[in-house]
Structure formats: structure tokens, C-alpha cells
mmCIF file of C-alpha atoms and ligand atoms in Angstrom:
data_model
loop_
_atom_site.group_PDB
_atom_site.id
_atom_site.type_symbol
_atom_site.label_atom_id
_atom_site.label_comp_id
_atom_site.label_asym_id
_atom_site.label_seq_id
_atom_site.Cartn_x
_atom_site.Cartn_y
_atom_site.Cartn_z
ATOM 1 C CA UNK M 201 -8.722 -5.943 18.532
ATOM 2 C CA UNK M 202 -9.765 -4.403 15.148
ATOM 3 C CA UNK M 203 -10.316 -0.829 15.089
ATOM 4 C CA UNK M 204 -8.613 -0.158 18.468
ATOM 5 C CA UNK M 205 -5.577 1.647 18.216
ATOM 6 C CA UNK M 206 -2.495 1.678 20.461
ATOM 7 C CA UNK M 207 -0.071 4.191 21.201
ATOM 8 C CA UNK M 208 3.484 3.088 22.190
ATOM 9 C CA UNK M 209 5.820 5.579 23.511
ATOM 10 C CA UNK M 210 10.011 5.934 22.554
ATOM 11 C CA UNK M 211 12.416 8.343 23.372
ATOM 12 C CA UNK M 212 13.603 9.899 20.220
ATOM 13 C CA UNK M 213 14.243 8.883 16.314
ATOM 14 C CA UNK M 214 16.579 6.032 16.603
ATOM 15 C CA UNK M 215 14.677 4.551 19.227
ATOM 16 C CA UNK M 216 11.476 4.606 16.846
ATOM 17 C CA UNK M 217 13.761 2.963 14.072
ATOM 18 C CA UNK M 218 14.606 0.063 16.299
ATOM 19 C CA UNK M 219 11.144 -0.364 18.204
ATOM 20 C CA UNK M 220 9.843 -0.631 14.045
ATOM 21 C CA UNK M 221 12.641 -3.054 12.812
ATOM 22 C CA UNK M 222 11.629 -5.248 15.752
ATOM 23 C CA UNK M 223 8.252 -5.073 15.166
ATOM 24 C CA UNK M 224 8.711 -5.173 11.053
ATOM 25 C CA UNK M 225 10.662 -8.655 11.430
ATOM 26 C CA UNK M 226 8.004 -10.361 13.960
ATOM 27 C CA UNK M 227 5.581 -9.857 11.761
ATOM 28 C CA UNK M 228 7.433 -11.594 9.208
ATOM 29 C CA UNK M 229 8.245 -14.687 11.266
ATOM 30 C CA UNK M 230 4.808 -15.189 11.904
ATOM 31 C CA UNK M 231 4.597 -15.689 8.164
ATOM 32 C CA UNK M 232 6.006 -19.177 7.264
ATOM 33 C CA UNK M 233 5.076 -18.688 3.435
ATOM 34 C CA UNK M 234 4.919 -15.387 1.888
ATOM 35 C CA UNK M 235 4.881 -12.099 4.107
ATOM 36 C CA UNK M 236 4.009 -9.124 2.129
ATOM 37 C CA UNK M 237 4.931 -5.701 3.443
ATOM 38 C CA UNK M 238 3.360 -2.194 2.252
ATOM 39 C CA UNK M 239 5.878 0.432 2.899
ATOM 40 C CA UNK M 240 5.568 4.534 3.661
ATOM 41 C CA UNK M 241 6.826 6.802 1.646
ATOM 42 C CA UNK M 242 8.050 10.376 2.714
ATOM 43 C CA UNK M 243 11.218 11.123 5.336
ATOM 44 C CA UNK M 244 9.522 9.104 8.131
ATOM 45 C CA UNK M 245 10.815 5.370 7.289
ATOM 46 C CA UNK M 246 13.945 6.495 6.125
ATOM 47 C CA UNK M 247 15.693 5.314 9.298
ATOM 48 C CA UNK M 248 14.032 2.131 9.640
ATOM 49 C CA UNK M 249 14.950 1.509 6.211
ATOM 50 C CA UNK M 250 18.735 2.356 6.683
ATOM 51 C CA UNK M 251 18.142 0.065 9.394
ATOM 52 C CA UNK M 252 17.147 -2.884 7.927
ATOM 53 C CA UNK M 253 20.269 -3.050 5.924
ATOM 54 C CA UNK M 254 22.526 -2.944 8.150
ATOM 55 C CA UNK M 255 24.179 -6.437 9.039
ATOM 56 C CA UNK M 256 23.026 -6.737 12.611
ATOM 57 C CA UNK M 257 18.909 -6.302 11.302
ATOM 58 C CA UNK M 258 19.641 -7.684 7.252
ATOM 59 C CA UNK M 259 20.658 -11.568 8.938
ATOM 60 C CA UNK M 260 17.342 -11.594 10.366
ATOM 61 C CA UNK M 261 14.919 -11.099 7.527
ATOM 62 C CA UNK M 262 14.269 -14.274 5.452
ATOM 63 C CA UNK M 263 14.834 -12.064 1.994
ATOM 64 C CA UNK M 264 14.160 -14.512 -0.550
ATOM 65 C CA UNK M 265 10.483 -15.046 0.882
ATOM 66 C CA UNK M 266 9.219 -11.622 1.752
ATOM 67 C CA UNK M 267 7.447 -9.260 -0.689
ATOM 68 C CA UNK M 268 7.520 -5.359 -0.766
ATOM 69 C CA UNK M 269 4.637 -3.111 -1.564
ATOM 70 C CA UNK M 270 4.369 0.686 -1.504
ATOM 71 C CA UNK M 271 1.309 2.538 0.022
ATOM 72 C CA UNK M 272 1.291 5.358 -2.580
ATOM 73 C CA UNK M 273 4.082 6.697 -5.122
ATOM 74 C CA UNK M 274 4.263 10.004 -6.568
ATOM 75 C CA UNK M 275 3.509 9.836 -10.411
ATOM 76 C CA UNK M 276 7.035 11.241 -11.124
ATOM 77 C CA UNK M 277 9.984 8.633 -12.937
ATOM 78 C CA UNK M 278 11.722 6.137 -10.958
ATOM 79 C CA UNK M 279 14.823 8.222 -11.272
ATOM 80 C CA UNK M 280 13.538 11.661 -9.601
ATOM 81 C CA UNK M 281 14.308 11.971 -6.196
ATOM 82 C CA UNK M 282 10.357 12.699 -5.273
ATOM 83 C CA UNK M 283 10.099 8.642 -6.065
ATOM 84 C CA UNK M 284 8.833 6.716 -2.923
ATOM 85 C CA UNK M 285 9.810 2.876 -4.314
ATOM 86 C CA UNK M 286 13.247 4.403 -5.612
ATOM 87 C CA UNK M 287 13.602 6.149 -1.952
ATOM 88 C CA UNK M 288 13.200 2.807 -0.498
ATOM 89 C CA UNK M 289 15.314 0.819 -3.051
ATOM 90 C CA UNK M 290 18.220 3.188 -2.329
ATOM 91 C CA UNK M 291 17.239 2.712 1.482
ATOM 92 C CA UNK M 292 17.892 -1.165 1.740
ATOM 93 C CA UNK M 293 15.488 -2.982 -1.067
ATOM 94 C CA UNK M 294 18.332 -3.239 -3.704
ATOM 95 C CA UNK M 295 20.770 -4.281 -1.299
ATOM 96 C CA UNK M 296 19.112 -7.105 0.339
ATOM 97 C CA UNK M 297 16.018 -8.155 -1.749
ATOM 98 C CA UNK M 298 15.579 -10.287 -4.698
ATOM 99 C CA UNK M 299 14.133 -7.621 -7.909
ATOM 100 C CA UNK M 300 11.105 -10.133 -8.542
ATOM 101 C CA UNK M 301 10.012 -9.319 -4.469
ATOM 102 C CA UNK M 302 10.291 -5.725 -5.134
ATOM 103 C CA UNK M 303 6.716 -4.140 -6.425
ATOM 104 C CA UNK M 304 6.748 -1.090 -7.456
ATOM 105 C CA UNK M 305 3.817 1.546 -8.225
ATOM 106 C CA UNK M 306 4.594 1.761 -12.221
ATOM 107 C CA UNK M 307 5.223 5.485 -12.605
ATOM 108 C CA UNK M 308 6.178 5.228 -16.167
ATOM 109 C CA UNK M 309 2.780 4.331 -17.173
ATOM 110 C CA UNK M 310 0.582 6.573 -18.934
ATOM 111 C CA UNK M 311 -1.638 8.142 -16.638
ATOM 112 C CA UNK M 312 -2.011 7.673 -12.626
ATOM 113 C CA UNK M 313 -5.457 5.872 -12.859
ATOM 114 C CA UNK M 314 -3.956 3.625 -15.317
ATOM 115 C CA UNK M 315 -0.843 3.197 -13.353
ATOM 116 C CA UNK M 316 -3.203 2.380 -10.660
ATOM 117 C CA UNK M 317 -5.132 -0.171 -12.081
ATOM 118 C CA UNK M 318 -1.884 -2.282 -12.376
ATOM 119 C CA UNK M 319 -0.782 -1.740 -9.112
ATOM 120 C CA UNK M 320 -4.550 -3.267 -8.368
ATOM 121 C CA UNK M 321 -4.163 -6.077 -10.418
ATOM 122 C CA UNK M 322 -0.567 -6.708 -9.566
ATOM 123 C CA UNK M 323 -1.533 -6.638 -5.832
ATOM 124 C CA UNK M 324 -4.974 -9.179 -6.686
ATOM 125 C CA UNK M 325 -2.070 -11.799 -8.375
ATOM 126 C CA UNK M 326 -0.376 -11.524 -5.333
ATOM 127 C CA UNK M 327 -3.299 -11.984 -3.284
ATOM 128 C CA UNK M 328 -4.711 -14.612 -5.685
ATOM 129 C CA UNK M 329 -8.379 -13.098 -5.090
ATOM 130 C CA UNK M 330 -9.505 -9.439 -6.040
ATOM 131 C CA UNK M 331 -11.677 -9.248 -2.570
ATOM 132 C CA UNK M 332 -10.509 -8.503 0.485
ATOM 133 C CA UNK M 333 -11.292 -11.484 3.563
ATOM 134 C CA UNK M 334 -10.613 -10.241 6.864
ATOM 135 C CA UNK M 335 -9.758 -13.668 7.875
ATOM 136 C CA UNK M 336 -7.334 -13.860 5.236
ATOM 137 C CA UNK M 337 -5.491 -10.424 5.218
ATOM 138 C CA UNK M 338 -3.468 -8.926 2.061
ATOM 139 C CA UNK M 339 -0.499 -7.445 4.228
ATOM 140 C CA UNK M 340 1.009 -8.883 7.466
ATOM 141 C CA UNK M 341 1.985 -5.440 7.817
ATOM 142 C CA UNK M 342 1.271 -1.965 6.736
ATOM 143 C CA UNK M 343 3.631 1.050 7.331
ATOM 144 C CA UNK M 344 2.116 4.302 7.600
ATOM 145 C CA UNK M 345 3.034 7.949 7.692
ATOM 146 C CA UNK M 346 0.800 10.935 8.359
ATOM 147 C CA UNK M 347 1.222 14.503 6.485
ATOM 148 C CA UNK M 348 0.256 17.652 8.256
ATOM 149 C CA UNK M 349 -3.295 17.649 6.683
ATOM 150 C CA UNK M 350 -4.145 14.340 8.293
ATOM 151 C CA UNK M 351 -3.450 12.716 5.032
ATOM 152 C CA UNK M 352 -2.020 8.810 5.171
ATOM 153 C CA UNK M 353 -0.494 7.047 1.524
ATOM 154 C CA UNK M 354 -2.389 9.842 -0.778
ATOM 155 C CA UNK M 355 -5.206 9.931 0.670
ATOM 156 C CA UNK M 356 -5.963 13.761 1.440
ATOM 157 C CA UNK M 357 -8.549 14.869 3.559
ATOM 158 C CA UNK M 358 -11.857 16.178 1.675
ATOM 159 C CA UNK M 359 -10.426 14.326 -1.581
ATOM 160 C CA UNK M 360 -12.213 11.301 -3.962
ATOM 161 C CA UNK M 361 -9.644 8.689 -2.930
ATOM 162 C CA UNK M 362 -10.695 8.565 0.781
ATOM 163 C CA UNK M 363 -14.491 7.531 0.216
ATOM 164 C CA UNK M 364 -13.304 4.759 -2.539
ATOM 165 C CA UNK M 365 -14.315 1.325 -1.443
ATOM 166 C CA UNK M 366 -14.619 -0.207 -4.563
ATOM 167 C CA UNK M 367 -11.008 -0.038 -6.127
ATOM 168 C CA UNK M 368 -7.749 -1.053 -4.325
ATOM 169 C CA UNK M 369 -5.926 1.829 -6.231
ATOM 170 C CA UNK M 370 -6.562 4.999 -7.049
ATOM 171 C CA UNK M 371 -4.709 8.303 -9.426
ATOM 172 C CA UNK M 372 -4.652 11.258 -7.612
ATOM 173 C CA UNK M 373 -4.102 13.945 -10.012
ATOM 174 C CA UNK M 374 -3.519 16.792 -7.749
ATOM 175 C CA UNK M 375 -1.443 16.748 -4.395
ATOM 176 C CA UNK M 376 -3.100 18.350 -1.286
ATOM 177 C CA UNK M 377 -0.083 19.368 0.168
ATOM 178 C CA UNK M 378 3.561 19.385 -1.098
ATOM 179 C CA UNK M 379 5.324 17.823 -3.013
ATOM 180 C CA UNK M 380 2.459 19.054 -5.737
ATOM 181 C CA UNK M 381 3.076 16.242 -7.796
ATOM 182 C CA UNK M 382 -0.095 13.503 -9.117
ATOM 183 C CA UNK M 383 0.207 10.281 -6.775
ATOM 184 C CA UNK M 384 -0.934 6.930 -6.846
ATOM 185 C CA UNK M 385 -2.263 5.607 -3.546
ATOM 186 C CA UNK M 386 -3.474 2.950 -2.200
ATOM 187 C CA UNK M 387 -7.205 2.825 -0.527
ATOM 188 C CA UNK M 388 -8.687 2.223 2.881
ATOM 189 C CA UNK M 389 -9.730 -1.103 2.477
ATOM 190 C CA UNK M 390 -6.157 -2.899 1.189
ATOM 191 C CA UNK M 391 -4.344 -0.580 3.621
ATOM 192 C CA UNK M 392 -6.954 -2.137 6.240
ATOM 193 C CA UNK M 393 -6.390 -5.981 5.345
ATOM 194 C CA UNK M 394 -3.644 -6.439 7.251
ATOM 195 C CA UNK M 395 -2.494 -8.538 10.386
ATOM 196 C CA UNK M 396 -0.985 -4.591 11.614
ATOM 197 C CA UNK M 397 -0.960 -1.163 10.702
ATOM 198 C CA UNK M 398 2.633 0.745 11.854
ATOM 199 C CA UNK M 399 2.269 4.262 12.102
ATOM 200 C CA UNK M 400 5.354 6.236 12.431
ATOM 201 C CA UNK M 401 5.719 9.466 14.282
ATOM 202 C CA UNK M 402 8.428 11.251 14.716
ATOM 203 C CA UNK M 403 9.641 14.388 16.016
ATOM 204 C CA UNK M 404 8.195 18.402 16.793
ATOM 205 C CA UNK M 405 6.320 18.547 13.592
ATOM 206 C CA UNK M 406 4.337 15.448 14.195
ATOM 207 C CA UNK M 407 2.735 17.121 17.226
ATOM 208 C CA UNK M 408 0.056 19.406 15.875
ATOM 209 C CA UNK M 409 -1.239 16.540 13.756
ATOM 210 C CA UNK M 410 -0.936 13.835 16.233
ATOM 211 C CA UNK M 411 -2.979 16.441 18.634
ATOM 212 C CA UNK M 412 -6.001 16.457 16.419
ATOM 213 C CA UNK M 413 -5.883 13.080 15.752
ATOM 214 C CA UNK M 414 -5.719 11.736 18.904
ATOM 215 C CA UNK M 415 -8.631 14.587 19.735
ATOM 216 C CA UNK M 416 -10.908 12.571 17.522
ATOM 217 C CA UNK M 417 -10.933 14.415 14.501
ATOM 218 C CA UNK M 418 -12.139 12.838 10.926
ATOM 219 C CA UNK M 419 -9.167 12.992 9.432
ATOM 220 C CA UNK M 420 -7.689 10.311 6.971
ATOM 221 C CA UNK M 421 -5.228 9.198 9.539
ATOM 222 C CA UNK M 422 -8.126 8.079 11.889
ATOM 223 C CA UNK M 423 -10.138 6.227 9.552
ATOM 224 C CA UNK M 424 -7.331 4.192 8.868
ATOM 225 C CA UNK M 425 -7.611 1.322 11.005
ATOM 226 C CA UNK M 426 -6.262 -2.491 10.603
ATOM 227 C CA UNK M 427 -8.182 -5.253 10.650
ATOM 228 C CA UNK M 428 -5.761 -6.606 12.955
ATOM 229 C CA UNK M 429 -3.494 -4.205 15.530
ATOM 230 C CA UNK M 430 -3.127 -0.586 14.583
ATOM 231 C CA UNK M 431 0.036 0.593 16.371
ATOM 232 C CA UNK M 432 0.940 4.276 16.664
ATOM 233 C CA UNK M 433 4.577 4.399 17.318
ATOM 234 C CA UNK M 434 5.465 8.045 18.639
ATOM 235 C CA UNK M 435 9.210 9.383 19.799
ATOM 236 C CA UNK M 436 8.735 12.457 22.629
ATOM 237 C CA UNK M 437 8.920 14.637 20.607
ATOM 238 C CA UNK M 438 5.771 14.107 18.444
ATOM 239 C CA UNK M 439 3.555 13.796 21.443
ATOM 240 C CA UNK M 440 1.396 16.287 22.304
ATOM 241 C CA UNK M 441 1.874 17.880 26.079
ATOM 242 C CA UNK M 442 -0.338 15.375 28.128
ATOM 243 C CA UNK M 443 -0.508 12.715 25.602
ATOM 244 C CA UNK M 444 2.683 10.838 27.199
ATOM 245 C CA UNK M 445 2.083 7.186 27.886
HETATM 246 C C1 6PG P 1742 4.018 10.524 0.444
HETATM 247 C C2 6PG P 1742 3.579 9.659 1.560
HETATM 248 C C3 6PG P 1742 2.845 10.359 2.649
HETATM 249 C C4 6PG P 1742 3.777 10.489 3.829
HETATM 250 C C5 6PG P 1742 3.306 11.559 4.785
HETATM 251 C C6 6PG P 1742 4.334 11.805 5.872
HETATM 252 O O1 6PG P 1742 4.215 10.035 -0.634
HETATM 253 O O2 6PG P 1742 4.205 11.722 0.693
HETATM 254 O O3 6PG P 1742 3.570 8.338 1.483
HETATM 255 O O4 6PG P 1742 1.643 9.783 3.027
HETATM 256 O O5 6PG P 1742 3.896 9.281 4.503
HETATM 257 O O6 6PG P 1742 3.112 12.735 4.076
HETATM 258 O O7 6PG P 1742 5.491 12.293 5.263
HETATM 259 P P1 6PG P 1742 6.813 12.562 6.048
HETATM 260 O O8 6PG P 1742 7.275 11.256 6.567
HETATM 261 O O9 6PG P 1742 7.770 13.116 5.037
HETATM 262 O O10 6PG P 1742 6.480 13.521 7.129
#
């Protein structure tokens, strides 16, 4: 059901990393043609990453068909360690998919608002349409973080990018919270247009966010919502006392 959001409980880290990988390669075999993926950024997806290229998960994933799109990048080169594509490439991308299925937020542009109006129009050639159908969503699914502000891709809490309906992309020149580095990030509606929207939360410092936004409060993290299923995925540990399930 759009807009309703689901919370499904695991025990710990590696159990979140599994529940994800199964959930990640579903979604792609509901896909016969071309399943496009937006991935997270930060530490959060790292394991589920790792995951995916190791032989038991990598044999499952039809590589040559499936595309790979990032939710936001942090304007820094390719080659810093800050980089959220080049985080993910080391991860499993350049070990298991093809270069041309690999799109990358172009951090070597000149600006962040110009580097996000490729990403926009590299996303629209994808899409083959530059609006967004809810019948017809962009992503079969979106992985998301959530920073201790609330924040989700780059999209900071009290900032521009969070209101913006009419762009797909948008420069963030300053950071909210750390790493204080311009970003790139995708907005609400293409993070929307999608058959599910993966949240991944794991461990003690999730809980104080996860508390306020499962309290209700207007925080980035709660206006994102899919289309399709949204799907918090929470170990113990992130849970807030009372919030098991
Ligand atoms: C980024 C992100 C960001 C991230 C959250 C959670 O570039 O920083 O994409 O939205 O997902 O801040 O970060 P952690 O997983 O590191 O806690």
C-alpha cells in the first residue's frame, strides 16, 4: 500500500545484510527486462554490498541486465574515500557488473547543480520519459539510509532540496551534518517512484533517530515514502525500547 510503511525486525548486522540481499534480488526477478537499483551511501550498505559479491549471493543476480544508481554522492573525486559510487564499486559493482550498468553521480563535473543536472538527464534516458508515472515506476528498488538529523540521500532537514518537486536532482552545497563536504542528492519524488523503498537500520546509534521517527516527527526520513512498499529493516539494536515487533 503506498505510503504505509512496514517495520521488519532482525537480530543483529549480518542478519540485516541477508534479510536485504534477499529482498534486493526478488525485486530484481520480478523485473524480466531492465531492473534499476538506487543504492545508499554511508557505512550502512556496506555489508549488503560485501554480500552481494560473494559467490553464494553473486550466481543469483542476472548482472548483465540490472542497472545501478546512487541516491546522493558527495561532490568529492571518485578516488577520495568520502565517494559513495567508488564505496560501492569497491564493495561488489566492479567485481560483478558490466561498467556501462554502473551510473555514477559525475563528481568531476564543475559544480554540484551542474553535476546534478546530468545525473537528471542520465536518469530521464534511462527512464525514457522526464516525468515520473506511478504506474510505471523509475526504480524497482530504492535503498535508503538515515543520518542522525533525520536526513535520507542529502536531503537535510530544514534544507532547499527537501521541498524540490520539480527537479530529480539537486547540488547541495553545504552538508548538514558530517562529512561537511557539497553533495548531490537525489529528490523525493525519483526516490518515491519505485516498486520499494529499503531502509536500513542498524545498530545503537540508529535508535535515537529511529525513536523520533517512528514518534511521527517531520523529518526527511518520514516523508520519504514509496509509491510501492516502504520497508524499514531494523537489527535489535536500532530499535527503540518498546518498538520491538
Ligand atoms: C551519505 C548518505 C546518507 C547516509 C546516512 C546514513 O552520503 O552520507 O547517502 O544519506 O545514508 O547519513 O549514514 P550511515 O549509514 O553512515 O549511518
Amino acid at each position: 500500500m503506498a505510503g504505509h510503511r512496514t517495520i521488519i525486525e532482525v537480530s543483529d548486522a549480518a542478519a540485516l545484510a541477508a534479510a536485504a540481499a534477499e529482498r534486493l534480488i526478488k525485486r530484481i526477478d520480478a523485473n524480466k527486462e531492465r531492473p534499476a537499483i538506487c543504492l545508499t551511501g554511508g557505512s550502512s550498505p556496506k555489508r549488503l554490498y560485501e554480500l552481494l559479491a560473494t559467490d553464494a549471493y553473486r550466481s543469483r543476480i542476472p548482472w548483465e541486465r540490472v542497472h545501478w544508481f546512487i541516491g546522493d554522492d558527495r561532490f568529492v573525486p571518485e578516488s577520495d574515500a568520502l565517494n559513495n559510487m567508488a564505496m560501492a564499486k569497491g564493495a561488489f559493482l566492479d567485481h560483478c557488473a558490466p561498467a556501462a550498468n554502473i551510473h555514477a553521480i559525475r563528481t568531476d563535473a564543475a559544480s554540484p547543480d551542474e553535476a546534478a543536472s546530468l545525473y537528471a538527464r542520465e536518469l530521464q534516458a534511462f527512464h525514457g520519459s522526464d516525468r515520473l508515472d506511478p504506474a510505471r515506476p523509475l526504480f524497482d528498488l530504492v535503498l535508503l539510509g538515515v543520518g542522525p538529523d533525520g536526513h535520507v540521500a542529502s536531503l537535510f532537514p530544514g534544507y532547499p532540496g527537501i521541498e524540490v518537486t520539480d527537479r530529480w536532482v539537486v547540488g547541495v552545497p553545504e552538508a548538514h551534518v558530517k562529512p561537511f563536504v557539497p553533495r548531490v542528492s537525489l529528490t523525493l519524488p525519483p526516490l518515491s517512484s519505485c516498486h520499494e523503498m529499503l531502509f536500513l537500520m542498524s545498530g545503537e546509534d540508529k535508535r535515537a533517530i529511529l525513536g523520533r521517527v517512528l514518534a511521527g516527527e517531520d523529518l526527511p526520513a518520514n516523508r520519504a515514502r514509496s509509491d510501492g512498499e516502504t520497508i524499514w529493516l531494523c537489527d535489535r539494536a536500532a530499535l527503540p525500547e518498546g518498538d520491538s515487533v
